[in-house]
Short mmCIF file of C-alpha atoms in Angstrom, two decimals:
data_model
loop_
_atom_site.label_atom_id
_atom_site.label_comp_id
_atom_site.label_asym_id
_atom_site.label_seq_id
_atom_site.Cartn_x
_atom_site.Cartn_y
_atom_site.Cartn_z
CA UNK A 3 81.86 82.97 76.82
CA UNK A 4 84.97 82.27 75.01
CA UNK A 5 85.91 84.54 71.88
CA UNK A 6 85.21 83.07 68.11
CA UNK A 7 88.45 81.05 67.22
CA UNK A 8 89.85 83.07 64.41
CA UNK A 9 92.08 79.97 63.12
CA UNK A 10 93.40 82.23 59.65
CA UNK A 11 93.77 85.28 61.90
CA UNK A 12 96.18 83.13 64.35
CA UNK A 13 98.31 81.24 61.60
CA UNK A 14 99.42 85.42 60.86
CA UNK A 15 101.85 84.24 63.25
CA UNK A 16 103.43 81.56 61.80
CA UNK A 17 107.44 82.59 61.42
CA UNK A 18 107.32 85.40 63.83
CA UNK A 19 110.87 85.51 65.57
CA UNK A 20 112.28 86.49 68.42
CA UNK A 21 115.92 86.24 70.41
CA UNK A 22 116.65 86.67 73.95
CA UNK A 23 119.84 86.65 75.53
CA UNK A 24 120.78 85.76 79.61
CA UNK A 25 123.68 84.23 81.81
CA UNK A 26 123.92 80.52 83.19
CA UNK A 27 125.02 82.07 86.83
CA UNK A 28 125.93 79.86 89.75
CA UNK A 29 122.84 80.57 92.07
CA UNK A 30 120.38 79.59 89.26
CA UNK A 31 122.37 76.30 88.90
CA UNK A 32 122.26 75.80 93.14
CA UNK A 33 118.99 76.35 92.65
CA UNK A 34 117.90 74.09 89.88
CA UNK A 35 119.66 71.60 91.55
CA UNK A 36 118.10 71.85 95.09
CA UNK A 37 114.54 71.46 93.27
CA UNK A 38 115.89 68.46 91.58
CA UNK A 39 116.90 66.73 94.64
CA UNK A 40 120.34 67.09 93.57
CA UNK A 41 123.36 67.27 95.73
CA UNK A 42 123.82 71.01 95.28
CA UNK A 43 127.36 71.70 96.00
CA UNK A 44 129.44 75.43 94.84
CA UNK A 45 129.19 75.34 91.48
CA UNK A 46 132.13 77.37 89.59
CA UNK A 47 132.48 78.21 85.89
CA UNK A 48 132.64 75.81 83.67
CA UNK A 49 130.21 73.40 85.57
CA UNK A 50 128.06 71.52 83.62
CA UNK A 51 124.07 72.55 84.98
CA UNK A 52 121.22 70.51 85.25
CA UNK A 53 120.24 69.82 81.32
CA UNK A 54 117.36 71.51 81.39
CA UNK A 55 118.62 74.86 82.78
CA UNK A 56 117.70 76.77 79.33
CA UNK A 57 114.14 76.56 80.41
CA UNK A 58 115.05 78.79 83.36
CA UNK A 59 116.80 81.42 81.04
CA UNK A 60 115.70 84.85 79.07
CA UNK A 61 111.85 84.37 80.40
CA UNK A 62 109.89 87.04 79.37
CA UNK A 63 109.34 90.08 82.12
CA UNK A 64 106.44 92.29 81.77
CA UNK A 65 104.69 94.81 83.68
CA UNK A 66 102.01 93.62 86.10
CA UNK A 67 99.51 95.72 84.21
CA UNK A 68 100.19 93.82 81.56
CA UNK A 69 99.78 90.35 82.85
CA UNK A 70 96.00 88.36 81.97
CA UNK A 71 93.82 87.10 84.45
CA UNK A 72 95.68 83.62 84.58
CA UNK A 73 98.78 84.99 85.19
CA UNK A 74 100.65 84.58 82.08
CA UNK A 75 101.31 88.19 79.82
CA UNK A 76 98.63 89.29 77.53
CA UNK A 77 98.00 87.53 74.74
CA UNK A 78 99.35 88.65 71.25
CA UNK A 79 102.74 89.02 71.54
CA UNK A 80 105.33 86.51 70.19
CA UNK A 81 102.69 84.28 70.57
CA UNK A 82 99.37 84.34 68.61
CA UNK A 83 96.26 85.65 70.98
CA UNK A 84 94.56 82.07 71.17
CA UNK A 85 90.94 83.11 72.98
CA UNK A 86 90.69 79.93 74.81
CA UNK A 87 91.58 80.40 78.33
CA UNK A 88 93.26 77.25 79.79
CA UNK A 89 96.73 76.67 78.32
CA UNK A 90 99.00 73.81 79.43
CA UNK A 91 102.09 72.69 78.06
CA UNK A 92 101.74 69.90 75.77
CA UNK A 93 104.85 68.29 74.95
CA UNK A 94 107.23 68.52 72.49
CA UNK A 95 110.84 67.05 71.71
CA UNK A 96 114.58 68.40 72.34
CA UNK A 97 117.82 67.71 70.74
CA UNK A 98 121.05 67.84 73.37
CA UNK A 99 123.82 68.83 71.40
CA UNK A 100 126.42 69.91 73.97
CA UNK A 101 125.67 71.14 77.48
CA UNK A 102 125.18 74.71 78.88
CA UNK A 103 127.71 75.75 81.90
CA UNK A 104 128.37 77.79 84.72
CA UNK A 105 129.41 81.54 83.13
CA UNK A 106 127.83 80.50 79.74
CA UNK A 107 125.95 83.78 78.00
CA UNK A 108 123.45 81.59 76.16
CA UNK A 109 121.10 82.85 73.32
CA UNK A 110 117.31 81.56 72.73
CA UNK A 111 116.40 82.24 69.04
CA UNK A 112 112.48 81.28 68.47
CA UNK A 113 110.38 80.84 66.25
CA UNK A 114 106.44 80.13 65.82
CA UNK A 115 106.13 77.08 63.38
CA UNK A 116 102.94 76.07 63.23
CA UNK A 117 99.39 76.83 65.02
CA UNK A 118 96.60 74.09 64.27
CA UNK A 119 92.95 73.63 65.70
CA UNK A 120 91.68 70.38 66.98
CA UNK A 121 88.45 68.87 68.35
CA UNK A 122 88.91 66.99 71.53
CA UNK A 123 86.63 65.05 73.96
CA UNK A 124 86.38 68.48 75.81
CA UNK A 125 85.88 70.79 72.90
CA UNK A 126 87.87 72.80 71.19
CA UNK A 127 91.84 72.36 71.23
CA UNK A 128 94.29 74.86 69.49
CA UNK A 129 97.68 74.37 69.59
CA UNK A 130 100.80 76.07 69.28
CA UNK A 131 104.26 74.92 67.71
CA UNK A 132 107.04 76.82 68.64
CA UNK A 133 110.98 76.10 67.45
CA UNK A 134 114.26 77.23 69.88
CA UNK A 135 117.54 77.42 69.28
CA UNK A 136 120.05 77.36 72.27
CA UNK A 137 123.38 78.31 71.93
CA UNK A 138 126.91 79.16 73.95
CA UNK A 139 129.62 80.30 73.12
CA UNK A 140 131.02 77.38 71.79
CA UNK A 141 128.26 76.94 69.43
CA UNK A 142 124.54 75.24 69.32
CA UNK A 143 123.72 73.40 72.69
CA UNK A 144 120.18 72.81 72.58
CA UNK A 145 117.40 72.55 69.38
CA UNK A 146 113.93 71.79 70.49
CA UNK A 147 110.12 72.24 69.73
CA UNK A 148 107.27 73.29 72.39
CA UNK A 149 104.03 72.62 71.46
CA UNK A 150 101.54 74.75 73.61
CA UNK A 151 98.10 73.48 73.77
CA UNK A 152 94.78 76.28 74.98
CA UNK A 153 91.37 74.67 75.92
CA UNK A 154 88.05 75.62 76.58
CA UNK A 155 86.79 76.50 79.73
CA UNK A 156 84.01 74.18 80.27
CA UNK A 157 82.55 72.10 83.35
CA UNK A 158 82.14 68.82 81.28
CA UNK A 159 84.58 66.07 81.05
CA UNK A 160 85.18 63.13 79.03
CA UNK A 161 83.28 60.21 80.17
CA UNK A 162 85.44 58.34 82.98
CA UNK A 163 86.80 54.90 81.75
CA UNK A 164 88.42 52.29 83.66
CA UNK A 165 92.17 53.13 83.71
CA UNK A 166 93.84 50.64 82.51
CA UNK A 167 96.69 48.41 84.63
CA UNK A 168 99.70 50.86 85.83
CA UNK A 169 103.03 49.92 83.61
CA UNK A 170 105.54 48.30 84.93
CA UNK A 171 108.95 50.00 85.45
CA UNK A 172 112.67 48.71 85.88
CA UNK A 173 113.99 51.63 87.74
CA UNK A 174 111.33 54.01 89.64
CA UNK A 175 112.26 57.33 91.80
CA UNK A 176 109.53 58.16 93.86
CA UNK A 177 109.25 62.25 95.13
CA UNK A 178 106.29 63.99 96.53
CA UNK A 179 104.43 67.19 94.57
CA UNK A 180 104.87 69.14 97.75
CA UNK A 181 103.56 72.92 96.99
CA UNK A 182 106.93 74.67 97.77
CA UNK A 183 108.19 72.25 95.07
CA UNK A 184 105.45 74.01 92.29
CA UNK A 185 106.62 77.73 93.91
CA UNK A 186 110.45 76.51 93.58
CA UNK A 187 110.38 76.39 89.95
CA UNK A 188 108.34 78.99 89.20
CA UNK A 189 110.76 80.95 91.06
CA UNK A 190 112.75 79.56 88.89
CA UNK A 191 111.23 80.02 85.50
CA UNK A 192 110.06 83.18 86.33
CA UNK A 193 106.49 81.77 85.46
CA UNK A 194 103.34 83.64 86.78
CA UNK A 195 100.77 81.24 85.53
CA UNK A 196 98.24 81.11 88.69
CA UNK A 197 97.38 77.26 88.09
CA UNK A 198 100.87 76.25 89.92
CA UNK A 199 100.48 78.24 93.21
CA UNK A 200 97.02 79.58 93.56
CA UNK A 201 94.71 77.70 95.04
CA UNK A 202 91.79 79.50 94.67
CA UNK A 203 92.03 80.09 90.80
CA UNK A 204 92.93 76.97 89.81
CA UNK A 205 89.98 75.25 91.66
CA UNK A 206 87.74 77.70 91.46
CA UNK A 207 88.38 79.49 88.12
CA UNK A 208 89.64 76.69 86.01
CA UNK A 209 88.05 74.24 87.71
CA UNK A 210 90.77 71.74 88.68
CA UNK A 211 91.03 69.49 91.64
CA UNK A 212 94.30 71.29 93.03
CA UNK A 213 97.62 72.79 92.26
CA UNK A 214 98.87 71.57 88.51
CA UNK A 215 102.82 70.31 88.70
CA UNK A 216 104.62 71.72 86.14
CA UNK A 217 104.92 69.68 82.32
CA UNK A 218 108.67 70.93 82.09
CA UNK A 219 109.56 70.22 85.49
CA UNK A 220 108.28 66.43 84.98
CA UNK A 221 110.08 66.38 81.68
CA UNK A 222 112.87 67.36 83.46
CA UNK A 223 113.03 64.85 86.27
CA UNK A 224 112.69 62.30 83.59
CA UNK A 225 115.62 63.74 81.62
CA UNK A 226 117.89 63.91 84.55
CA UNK A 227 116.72 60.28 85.59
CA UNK A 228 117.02 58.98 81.83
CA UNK A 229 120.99 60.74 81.98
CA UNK A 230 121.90 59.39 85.42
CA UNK A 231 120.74 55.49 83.93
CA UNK A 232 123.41 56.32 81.21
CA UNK A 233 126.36 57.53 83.03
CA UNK A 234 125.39 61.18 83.64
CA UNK A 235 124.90 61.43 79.47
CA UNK A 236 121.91 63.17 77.84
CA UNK A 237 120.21 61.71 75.35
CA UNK A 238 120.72 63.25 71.96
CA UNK A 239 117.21 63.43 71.45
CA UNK A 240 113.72 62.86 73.81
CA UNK A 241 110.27 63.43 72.42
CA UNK A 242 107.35 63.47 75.39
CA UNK A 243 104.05 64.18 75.71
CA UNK A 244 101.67 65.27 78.67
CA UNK A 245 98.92 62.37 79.22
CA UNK A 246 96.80 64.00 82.32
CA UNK A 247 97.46 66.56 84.98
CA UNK A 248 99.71 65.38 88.04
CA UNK A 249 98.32 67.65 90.98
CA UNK A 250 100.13 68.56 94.45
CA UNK A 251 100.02 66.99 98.04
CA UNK A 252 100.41 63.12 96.84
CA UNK A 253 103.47 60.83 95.85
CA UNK A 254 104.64 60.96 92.16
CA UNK A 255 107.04 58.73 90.40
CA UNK A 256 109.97 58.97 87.50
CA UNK A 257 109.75 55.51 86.02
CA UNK A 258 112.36 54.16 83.05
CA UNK A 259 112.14 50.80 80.99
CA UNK A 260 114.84 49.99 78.70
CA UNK A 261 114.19 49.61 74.92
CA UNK A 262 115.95 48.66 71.94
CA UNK A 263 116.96 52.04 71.01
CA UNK A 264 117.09 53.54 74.04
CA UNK A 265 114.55 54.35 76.85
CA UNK A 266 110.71 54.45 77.59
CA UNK A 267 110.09 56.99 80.50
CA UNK A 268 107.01 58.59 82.18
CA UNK A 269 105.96 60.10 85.27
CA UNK A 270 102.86 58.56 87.16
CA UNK A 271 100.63 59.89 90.28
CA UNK A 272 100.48 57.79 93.00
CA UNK A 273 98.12 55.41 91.52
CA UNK A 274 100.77 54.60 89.20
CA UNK A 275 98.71 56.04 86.52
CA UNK A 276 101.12 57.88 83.57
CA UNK A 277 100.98 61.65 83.53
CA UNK A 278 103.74 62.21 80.98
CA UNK A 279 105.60 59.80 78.32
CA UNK A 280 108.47 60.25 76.69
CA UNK A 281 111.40 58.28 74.64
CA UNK A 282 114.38 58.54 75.07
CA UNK A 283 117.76 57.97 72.49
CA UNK A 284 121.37 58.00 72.30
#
């Protein structure tokens, strides 16, 4: 039975800080790039790296005795102790400023900015806002907001509806969610959260159908995607959103439609059904 939501207890946290400091090395770039499906080359200082690389820096490292049942550390750290037991990553929105190279010493400053409590078609919802700063040497290179979403654990779902007709795209990539795929970049996030690569917990625990891909890893196939439709440029700011779980073992798809002020973009299972959406802007 989940633990009373203490919602003035968890909004204590609001403003905590923290800062955390690592190097942009030319393995982790290799590597980030081999997961993308990008040509991965010898990268040498100064290289620009994939534009998401940040997420793959200064990840927290604690003690297996001091990691939950799910994987992830023990709640009531940096972040508030939220008693609900499934937590996803819900979306959020990032500003590119410059971007992060080979050699770069980059610094993550956080901060928690807001934790709210929602009622959802599954029951309770509580989500977490949290701010970074990433900087180089040569100054800011990334702002963005996370916002971290824990659940229930409960056997019920929302009433099934018809989907409605997939979207239609103007450019479409299409990849497979291939399990050593979900291990690459938790490799390469350092991430222990059991949903990605255990089998057993995930269906048996939490209850889902299979392995869960990544949010951050779609978001960032749709931000390299969104950059290579505008000349290899980021866009100065994308907002997204997770819609549904993508699982492993079938076809997914990056999909792009232009828009007046920039891009529409969202990843889609193989029924072409949207499991992210984000916009895109220059």
């Amino acid at each position: 039975m989940t633990e009373k939501l203490d919602i003035d207890h968890l909004r204590q946290w609001i403003g905590r800080s923290e800062e955390a400091t690592d190097t942009v090395t030319a393995l982790l770039v290799k590597g980030l790039r081999a997961t993308l499906f990008q040509e991965v080359g010898a990268p040498k200082p100064g290289d620009a790296a994939p534009f998401t690389v940040h997420w793959c820096l200064a990840q927290p490292v604690f003690p297996m005795s001091m990691l939950g049942p799910d994987g992830h550390p023990t709640r009531g750290g940096f972040l508030p102790p939220v008693p609900l037991p499934r937590r996803m990553w819900a979306g959020g929105e990032i500003e590119f400023l410059q971007p992060l190279r080979v050699g770069d010493e980059s610094t993550r400053s956080s901060r928690i900015a807001d934790v709210q409590v929602k009622t959802g078609s599954t029951g309770t919802l509580c989500f977490v806002s949290v701010e970074h700063s990433i900087s180089s040497p040569r100054g800011i290179a990334i702002r963005e907001r996370q916002d971290i979403v824990y659940r229930e654990m409960t056997t019920t779902s929302a009433p099934a509806k018809a989907p409605p007709p997939p979207p239609k795209a103007q450019h479409r990539q299409t990849h497979v969610s291939d399990p050593v795929l979900l291990f690459r970049y938790s490799a390469l996030t350092f991430n222990g959260h059991r949903i990605h690569y255990d089998r057993d917990y995930v269906t048996k625990v939490e209850g889902y159908p299979g392995l869960i891909f990544h949010g951050p890893l779609q978001a960032t196939f749709i931000i390299e995607m969104a950059a290579k439709l505008h000349g290899g440029k980021a866009p100065k700011r994308f907002t997204y959103r997770g819609v549904q779980p993508l699982f492993e073992g079938s076809e997914f798809s990056i999909n792009a439609n232009e828009t007046a002020d920039g891009m529409e973009l969202w990843t889609a299972n193989a029924e072409g059904q949207p499991t992210m959406k984000g916009t895109a802007v220059w």
